PDB file of C-alpha atoms in Angstrom:
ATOM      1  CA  UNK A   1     142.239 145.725  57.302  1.00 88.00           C
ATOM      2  CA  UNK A   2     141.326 146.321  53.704  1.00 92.00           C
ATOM      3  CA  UNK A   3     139.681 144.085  51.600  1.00 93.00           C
ATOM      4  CA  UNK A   4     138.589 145.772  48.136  1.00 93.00           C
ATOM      5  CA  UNK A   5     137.693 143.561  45.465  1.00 91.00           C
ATOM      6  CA  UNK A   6     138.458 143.427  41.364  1.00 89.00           C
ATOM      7  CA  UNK A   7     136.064 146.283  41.214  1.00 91.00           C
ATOM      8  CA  UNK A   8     137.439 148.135  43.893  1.00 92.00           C
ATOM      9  CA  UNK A   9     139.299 151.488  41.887  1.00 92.00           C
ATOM     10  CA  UNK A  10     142.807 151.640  43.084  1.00 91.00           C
ATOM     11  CA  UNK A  11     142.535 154.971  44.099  1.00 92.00           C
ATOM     12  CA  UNK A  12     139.446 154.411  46.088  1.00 93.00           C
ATOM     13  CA  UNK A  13     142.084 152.547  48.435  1.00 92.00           C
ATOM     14  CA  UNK A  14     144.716 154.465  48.126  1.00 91.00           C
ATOM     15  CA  UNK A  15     142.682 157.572  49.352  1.00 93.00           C
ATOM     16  CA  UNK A  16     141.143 155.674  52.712  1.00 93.00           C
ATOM     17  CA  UNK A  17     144.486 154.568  53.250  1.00 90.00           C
ATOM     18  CA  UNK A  18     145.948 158.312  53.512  1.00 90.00           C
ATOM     19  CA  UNK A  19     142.618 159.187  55.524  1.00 91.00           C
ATOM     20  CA  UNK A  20     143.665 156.371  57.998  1.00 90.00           C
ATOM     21  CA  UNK A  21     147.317 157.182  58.270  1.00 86.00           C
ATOM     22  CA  UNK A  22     146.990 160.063  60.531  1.00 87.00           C
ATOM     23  CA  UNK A  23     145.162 158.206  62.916  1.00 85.00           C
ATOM     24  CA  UNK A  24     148.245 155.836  63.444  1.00 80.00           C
ATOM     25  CA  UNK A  25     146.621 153.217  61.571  1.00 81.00           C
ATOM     26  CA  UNK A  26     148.754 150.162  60.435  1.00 82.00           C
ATOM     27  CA  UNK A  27     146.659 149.332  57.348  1.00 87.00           C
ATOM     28  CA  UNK A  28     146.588 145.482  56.096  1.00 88.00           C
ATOM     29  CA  UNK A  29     145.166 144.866  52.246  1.00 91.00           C
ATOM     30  CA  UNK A  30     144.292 141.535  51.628  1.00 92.00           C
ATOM     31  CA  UNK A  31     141.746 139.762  49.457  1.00 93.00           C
ATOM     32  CA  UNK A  32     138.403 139.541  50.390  1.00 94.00           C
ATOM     33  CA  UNK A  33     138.797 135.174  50.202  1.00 95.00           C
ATOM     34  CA  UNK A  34     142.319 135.302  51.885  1.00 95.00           C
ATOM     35  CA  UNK A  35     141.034 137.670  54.875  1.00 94.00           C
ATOM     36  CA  UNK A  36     138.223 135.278  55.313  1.00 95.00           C
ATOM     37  CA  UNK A  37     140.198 132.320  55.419  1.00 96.00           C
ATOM     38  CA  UNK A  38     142.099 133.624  57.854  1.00 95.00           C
ATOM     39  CA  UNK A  39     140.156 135.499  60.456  1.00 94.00           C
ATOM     40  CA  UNK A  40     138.264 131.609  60.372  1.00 96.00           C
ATOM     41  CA  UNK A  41     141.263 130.323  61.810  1.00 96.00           C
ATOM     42  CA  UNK A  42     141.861 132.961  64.535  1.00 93.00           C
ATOM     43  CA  UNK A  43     138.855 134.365  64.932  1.00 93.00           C
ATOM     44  CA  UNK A  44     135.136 132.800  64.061  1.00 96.00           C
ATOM     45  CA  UNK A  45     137.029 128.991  64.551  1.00 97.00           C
ATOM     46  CA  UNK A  46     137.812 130.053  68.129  1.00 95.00           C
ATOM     47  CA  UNK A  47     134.420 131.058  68.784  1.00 95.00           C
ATOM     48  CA  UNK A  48     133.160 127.639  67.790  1.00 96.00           C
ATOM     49  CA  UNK A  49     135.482 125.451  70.000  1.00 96.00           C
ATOM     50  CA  UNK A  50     134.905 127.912  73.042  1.00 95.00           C
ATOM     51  CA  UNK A  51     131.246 127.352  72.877  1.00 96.00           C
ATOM     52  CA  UNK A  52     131.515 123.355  72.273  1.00 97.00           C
ATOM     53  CA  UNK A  53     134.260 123.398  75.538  1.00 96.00           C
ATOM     54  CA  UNK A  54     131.427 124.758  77.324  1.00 96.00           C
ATOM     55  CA  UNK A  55     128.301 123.615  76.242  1.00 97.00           C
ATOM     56  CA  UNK A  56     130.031 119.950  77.146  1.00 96.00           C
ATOM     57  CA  UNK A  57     130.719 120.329  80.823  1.00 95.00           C
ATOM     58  CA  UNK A  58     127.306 121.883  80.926  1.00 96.00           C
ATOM     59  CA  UNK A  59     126.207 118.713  79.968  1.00 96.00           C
ATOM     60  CA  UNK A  60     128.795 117.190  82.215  1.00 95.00           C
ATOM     61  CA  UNK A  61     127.048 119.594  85.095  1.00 95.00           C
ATOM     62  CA  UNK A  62     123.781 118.106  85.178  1.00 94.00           C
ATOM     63  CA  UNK A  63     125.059 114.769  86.243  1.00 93.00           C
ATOM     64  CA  UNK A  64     127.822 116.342  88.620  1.00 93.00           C
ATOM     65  CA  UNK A  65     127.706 119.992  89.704  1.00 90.00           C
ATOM     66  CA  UNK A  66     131.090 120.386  90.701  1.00 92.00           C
ATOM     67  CA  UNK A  67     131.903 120.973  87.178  1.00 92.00           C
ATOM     68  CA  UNK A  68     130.381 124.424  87.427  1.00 90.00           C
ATOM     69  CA  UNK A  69     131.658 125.320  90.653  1.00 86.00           C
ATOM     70  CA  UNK A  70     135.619 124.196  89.645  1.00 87.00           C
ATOM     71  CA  UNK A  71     135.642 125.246  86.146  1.00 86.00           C
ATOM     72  CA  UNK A  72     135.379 129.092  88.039  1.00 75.00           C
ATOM     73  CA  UNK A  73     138.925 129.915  87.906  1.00 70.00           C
ATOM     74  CA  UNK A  74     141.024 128.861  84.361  1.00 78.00           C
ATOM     75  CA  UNK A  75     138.517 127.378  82.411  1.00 87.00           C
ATOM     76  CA  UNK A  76     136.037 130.417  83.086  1.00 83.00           C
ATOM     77  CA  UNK A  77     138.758 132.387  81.476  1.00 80.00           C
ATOM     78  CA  UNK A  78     140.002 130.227  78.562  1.00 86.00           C
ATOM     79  CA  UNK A  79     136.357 130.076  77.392  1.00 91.00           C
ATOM     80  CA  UNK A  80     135.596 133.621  77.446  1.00 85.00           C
ATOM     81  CA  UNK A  81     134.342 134.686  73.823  1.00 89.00           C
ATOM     82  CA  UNK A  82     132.114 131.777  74.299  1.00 92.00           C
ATOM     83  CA  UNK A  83     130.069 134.858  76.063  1.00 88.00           C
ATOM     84  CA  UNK A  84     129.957 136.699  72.813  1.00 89.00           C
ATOM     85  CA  UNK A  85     126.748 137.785  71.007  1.00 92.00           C
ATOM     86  CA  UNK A  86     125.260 133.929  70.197  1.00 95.00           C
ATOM     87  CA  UNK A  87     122.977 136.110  67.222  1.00 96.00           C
ATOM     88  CA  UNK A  88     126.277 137.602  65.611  1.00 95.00           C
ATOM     89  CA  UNK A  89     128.109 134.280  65.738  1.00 95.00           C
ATOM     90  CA  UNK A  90     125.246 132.377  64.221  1.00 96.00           C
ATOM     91  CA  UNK A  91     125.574 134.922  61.066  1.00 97.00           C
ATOM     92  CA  UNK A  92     129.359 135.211  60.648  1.00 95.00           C
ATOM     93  CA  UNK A  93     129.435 131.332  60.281  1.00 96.00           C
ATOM     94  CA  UNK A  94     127.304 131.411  57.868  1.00 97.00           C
ATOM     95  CA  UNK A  95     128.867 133.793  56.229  1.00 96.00           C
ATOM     96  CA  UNK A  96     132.003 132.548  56.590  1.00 97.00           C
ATOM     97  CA  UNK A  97     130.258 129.012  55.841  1.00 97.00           C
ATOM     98  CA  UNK A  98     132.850 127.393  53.177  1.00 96.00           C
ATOM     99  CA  UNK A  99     136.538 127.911  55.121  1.00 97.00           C
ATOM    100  CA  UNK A 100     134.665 127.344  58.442  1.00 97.00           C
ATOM    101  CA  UNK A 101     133.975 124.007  56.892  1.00 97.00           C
ATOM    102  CA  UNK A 102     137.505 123.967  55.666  1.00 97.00           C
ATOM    103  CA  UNK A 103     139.254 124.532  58.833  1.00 97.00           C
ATOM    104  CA  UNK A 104     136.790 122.122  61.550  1.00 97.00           C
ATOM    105  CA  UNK A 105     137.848 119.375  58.755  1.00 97.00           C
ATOM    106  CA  UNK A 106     142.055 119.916  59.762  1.00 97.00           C
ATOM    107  CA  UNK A 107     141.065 120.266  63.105  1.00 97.00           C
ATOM    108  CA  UNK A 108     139.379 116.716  63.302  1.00 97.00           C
ATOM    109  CA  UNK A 109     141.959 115.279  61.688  1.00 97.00           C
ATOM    110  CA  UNK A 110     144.360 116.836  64.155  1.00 96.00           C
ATOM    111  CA  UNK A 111     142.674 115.806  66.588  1.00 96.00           C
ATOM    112  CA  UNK A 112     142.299 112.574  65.516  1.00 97.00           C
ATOM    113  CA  UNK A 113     145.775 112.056  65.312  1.00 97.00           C
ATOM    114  CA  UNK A 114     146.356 113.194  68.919  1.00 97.00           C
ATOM    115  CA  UNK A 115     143.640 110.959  70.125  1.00 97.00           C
ATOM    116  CA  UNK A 116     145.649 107.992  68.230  1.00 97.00           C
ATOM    117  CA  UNK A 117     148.883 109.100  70.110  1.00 97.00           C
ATOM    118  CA  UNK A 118     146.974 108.819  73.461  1.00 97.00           C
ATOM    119  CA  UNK A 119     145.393 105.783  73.105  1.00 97.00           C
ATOM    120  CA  UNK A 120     149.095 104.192  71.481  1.00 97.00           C
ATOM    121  CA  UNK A 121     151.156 105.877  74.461  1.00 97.00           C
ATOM    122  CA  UNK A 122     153.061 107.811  72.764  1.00 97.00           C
ATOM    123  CA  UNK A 123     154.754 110.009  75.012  1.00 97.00           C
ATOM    124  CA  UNK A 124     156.906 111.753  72.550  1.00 97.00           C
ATOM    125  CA  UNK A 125     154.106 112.536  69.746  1.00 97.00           C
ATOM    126  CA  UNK A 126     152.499 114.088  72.753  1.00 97.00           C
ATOM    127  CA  UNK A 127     155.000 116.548  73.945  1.00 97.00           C
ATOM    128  CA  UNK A 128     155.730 117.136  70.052  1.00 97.00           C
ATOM    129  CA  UNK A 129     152.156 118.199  69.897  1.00 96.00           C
ATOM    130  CA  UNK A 130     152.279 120.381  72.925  1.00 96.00           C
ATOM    131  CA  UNK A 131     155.636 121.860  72.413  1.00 96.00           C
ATOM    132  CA  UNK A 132     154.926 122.856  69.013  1.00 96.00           C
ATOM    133  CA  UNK A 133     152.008 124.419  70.238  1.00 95.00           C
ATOM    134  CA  UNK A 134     154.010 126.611  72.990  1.00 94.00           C
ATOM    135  CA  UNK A 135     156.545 127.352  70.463  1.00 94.00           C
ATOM    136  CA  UNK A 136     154.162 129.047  68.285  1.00 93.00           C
ATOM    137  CA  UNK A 137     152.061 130.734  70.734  1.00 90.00           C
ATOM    138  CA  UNK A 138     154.977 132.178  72.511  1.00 88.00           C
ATOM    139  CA  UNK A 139     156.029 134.143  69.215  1.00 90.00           C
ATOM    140  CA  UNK A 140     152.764 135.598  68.596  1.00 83.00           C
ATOM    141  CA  UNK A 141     153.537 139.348  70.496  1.00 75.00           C
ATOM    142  CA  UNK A 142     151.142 139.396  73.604  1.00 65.00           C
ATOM    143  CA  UNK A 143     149.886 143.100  73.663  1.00 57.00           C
ATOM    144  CA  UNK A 144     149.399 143.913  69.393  1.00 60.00           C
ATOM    145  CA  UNK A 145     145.660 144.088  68.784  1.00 59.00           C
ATOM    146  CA  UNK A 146     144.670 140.929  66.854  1.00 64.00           C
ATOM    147  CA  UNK A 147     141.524 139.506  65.328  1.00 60.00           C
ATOM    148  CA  UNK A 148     139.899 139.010  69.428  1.00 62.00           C
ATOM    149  CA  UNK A 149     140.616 141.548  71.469  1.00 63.00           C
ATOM    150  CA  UNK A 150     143.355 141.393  74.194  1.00 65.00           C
ATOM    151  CA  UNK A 151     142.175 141.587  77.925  1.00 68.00           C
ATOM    152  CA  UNK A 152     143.282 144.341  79.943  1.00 80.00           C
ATOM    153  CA  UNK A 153     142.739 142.326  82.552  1.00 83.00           C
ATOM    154  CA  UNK A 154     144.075 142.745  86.607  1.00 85.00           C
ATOM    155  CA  UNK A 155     143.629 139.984  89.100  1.00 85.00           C
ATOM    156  CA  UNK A 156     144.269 141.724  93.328  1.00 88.00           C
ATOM    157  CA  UNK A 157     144.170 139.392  95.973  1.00 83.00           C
ATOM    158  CA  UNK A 158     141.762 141.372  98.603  1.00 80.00           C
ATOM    159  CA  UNK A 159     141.018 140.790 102.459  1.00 75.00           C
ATOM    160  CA  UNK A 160     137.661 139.337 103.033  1.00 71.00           C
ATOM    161  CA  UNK A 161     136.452 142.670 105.148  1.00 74.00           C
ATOM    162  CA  UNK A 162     133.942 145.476 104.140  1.00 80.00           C
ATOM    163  CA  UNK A 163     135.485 148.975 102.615  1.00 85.00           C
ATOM    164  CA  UNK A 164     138.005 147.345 100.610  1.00 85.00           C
ATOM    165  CA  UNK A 165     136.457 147.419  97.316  1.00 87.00           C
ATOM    166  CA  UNK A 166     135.954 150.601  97.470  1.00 88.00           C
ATOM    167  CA  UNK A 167     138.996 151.432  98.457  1.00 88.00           C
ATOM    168  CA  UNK A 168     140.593 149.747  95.727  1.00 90.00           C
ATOM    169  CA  UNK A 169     138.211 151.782  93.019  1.00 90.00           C
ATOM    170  CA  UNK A 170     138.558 155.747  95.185  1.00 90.00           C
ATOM    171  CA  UNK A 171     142.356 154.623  94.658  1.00 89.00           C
ATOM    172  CA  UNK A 172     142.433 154.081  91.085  1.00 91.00           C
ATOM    173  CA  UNK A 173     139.873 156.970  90.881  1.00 89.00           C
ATOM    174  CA  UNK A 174     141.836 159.839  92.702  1.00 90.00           C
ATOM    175  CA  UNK A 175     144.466 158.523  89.823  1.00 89.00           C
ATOM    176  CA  UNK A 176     142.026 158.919  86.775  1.00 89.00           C
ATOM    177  CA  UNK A 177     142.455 155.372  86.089  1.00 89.00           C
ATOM    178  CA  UNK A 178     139.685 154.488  84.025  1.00 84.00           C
ATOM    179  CA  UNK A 179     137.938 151.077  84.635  1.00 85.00           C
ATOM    180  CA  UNK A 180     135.551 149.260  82.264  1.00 82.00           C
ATOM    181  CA  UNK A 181     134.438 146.182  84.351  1.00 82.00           C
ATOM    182  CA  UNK A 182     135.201 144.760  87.852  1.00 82.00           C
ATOM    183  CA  UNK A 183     134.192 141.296  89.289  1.00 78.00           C
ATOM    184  CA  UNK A 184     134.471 139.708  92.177  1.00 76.00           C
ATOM    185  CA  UNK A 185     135.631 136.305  91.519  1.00 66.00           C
ATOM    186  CA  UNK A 186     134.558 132.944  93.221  1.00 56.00           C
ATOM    187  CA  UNK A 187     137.227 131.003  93.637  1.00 51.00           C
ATOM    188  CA  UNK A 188     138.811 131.059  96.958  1.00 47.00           C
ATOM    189  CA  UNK A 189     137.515 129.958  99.925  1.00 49.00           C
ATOM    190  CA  UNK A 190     140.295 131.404 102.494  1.00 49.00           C
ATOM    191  CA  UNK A 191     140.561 134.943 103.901  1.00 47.00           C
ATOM    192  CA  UNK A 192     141.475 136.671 100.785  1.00 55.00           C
ATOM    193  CA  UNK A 193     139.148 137.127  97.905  1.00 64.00           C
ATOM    194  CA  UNK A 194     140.215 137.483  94.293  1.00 78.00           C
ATOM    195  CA  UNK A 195     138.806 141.092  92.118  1.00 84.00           C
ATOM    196  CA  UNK A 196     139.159 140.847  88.884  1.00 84.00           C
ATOM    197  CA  UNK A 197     139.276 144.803  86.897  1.00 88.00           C
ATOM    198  CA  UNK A 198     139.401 145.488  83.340  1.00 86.00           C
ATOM    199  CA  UNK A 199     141.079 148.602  81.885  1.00 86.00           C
ATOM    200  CA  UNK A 200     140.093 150.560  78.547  1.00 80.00           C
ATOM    201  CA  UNK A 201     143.763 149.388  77.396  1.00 81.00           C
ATOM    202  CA  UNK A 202     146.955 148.688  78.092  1.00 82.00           C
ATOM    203  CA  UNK A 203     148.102 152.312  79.554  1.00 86.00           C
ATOM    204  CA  UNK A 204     145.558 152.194  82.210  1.00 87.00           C
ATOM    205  CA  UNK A 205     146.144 148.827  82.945  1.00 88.00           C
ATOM    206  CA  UNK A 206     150.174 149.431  83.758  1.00 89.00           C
ATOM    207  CA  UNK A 207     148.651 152.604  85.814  1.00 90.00           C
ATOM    208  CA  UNK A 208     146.702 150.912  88.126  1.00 90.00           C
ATOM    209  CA  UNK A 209     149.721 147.814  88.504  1.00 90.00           C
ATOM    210  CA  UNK A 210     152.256 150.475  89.777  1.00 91.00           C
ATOM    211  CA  UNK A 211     149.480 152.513  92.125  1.00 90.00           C
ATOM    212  CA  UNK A 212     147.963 148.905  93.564  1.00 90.00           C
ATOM    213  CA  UNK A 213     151.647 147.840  94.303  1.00 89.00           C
ATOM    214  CA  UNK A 214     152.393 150.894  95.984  1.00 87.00           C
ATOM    215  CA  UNK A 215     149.680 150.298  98.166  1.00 88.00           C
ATOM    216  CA  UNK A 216     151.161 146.574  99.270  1.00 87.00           C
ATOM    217  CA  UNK A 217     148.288 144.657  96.880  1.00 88.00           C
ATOM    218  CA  UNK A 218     148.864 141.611  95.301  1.00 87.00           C
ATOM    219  CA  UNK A 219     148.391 141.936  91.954  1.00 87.00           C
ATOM    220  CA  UNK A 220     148.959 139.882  89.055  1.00 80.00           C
ATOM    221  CA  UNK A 221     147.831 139.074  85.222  1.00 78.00           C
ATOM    222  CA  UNK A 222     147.126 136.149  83.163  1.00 66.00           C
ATOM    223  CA  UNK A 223     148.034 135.295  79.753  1.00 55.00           C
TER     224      UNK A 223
END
């Protein structure tokens, strides 16, 4: 993404533009004030409500603990930029200070109005206001790179015995399946556990789906 201003030369674009193109770069030009605007909205505005989802039930927490030990599993996950550099967050909204501003103001009064349909009732402004949402999210294509990066993310259900993590990783090893992170997550309390691995990108992800299957795991992603 480009974003030369009025006393950006032409040519000086045109020229990093041909420098990009044999790197399979899809190139974006846009104006410095319109990029900004935008990456506010799905980007740095993100950021924001992540961190104020979870800095409330931390405050929640300290009355009731459960909310740490429950919000393990989806709301761990929904929240996860919140994890992001706090230091480069506090500089790009200040940088990015006057649409930032712009954007929390339509989001109150959003959320305002959605507050007004609860308290009123109204059943059908509600499933207007969540349909409209799934509507739009379901067009946006799930595996383009966008303003926060995708996860390349795999979720294995895993018996509750010693060896089998490193089974799973000799496996995906023996393969050259490259892995970039792998947790053990705690949310089930049965005889299976859940391991969550992250791939460098989508290609090693779909690798270690079909080898894991082929060994009987139960594996699955989340969007």
């Amino acid at each position: 993404m480009l974003t030369p201003d009025e006393e950006t030369p032409f040519e000086q674009v045109e020229l990093l533009q041909e420098v990009l193109e044999p790197l399979r770069a899809k190139v974006i030009v846009l104006q410095p004030d319109e990029h900004d605007e935008i990456v506010g909205a799905i980007s740095h505005f993100p950021h924001l409500i992540a961190a104020l989802l979870v800095n409330q039930v931390s405050k929640y927490n300290t009355q009731k603990p459960w909310y740490h030990r429950l919000a393990a599993g989806g709301f761990r996950d929904i929240t996860r930029i919140a994890s992001s550099n706090p230091k480069l967050w506090r500089d790009v909204l200040l940088s990015n200070k006057t649409y930032l501003l712009q954007i929390a103001r339509d989001w109150q009064e959003d959320f305002t109005a959605i507050i007004h349909a609860l308290e009123q009732d109204d059943a059908n402004e509600i499933e207007s206001f969540f349909q409209d949402a799934r509507e739009f999210r379901d067009s946006i294509p799930e595996r383009r790179l966008g303003a926060i990066p995708a996860l390349h993310d795999l979720y294995i259900d895993i018996p509750d015995h010693p060896g089998e993590i490193g089974r799973i990783t000799t496996l995906l090893g023996s393969k050259e399946i490259s892995i970039t992170n792998l947790q053990i997550r705690e949310t089930r309390e049965d005889e299976y556990g859940a391991l969550r691995i992250s791939f460098r990108n989508e290609t090693e992800l779909a690798k270690g789906i079909e080898l894991l299957r082929y060994f009987d795991y139960n594996v699955y992603r989340r969007d």
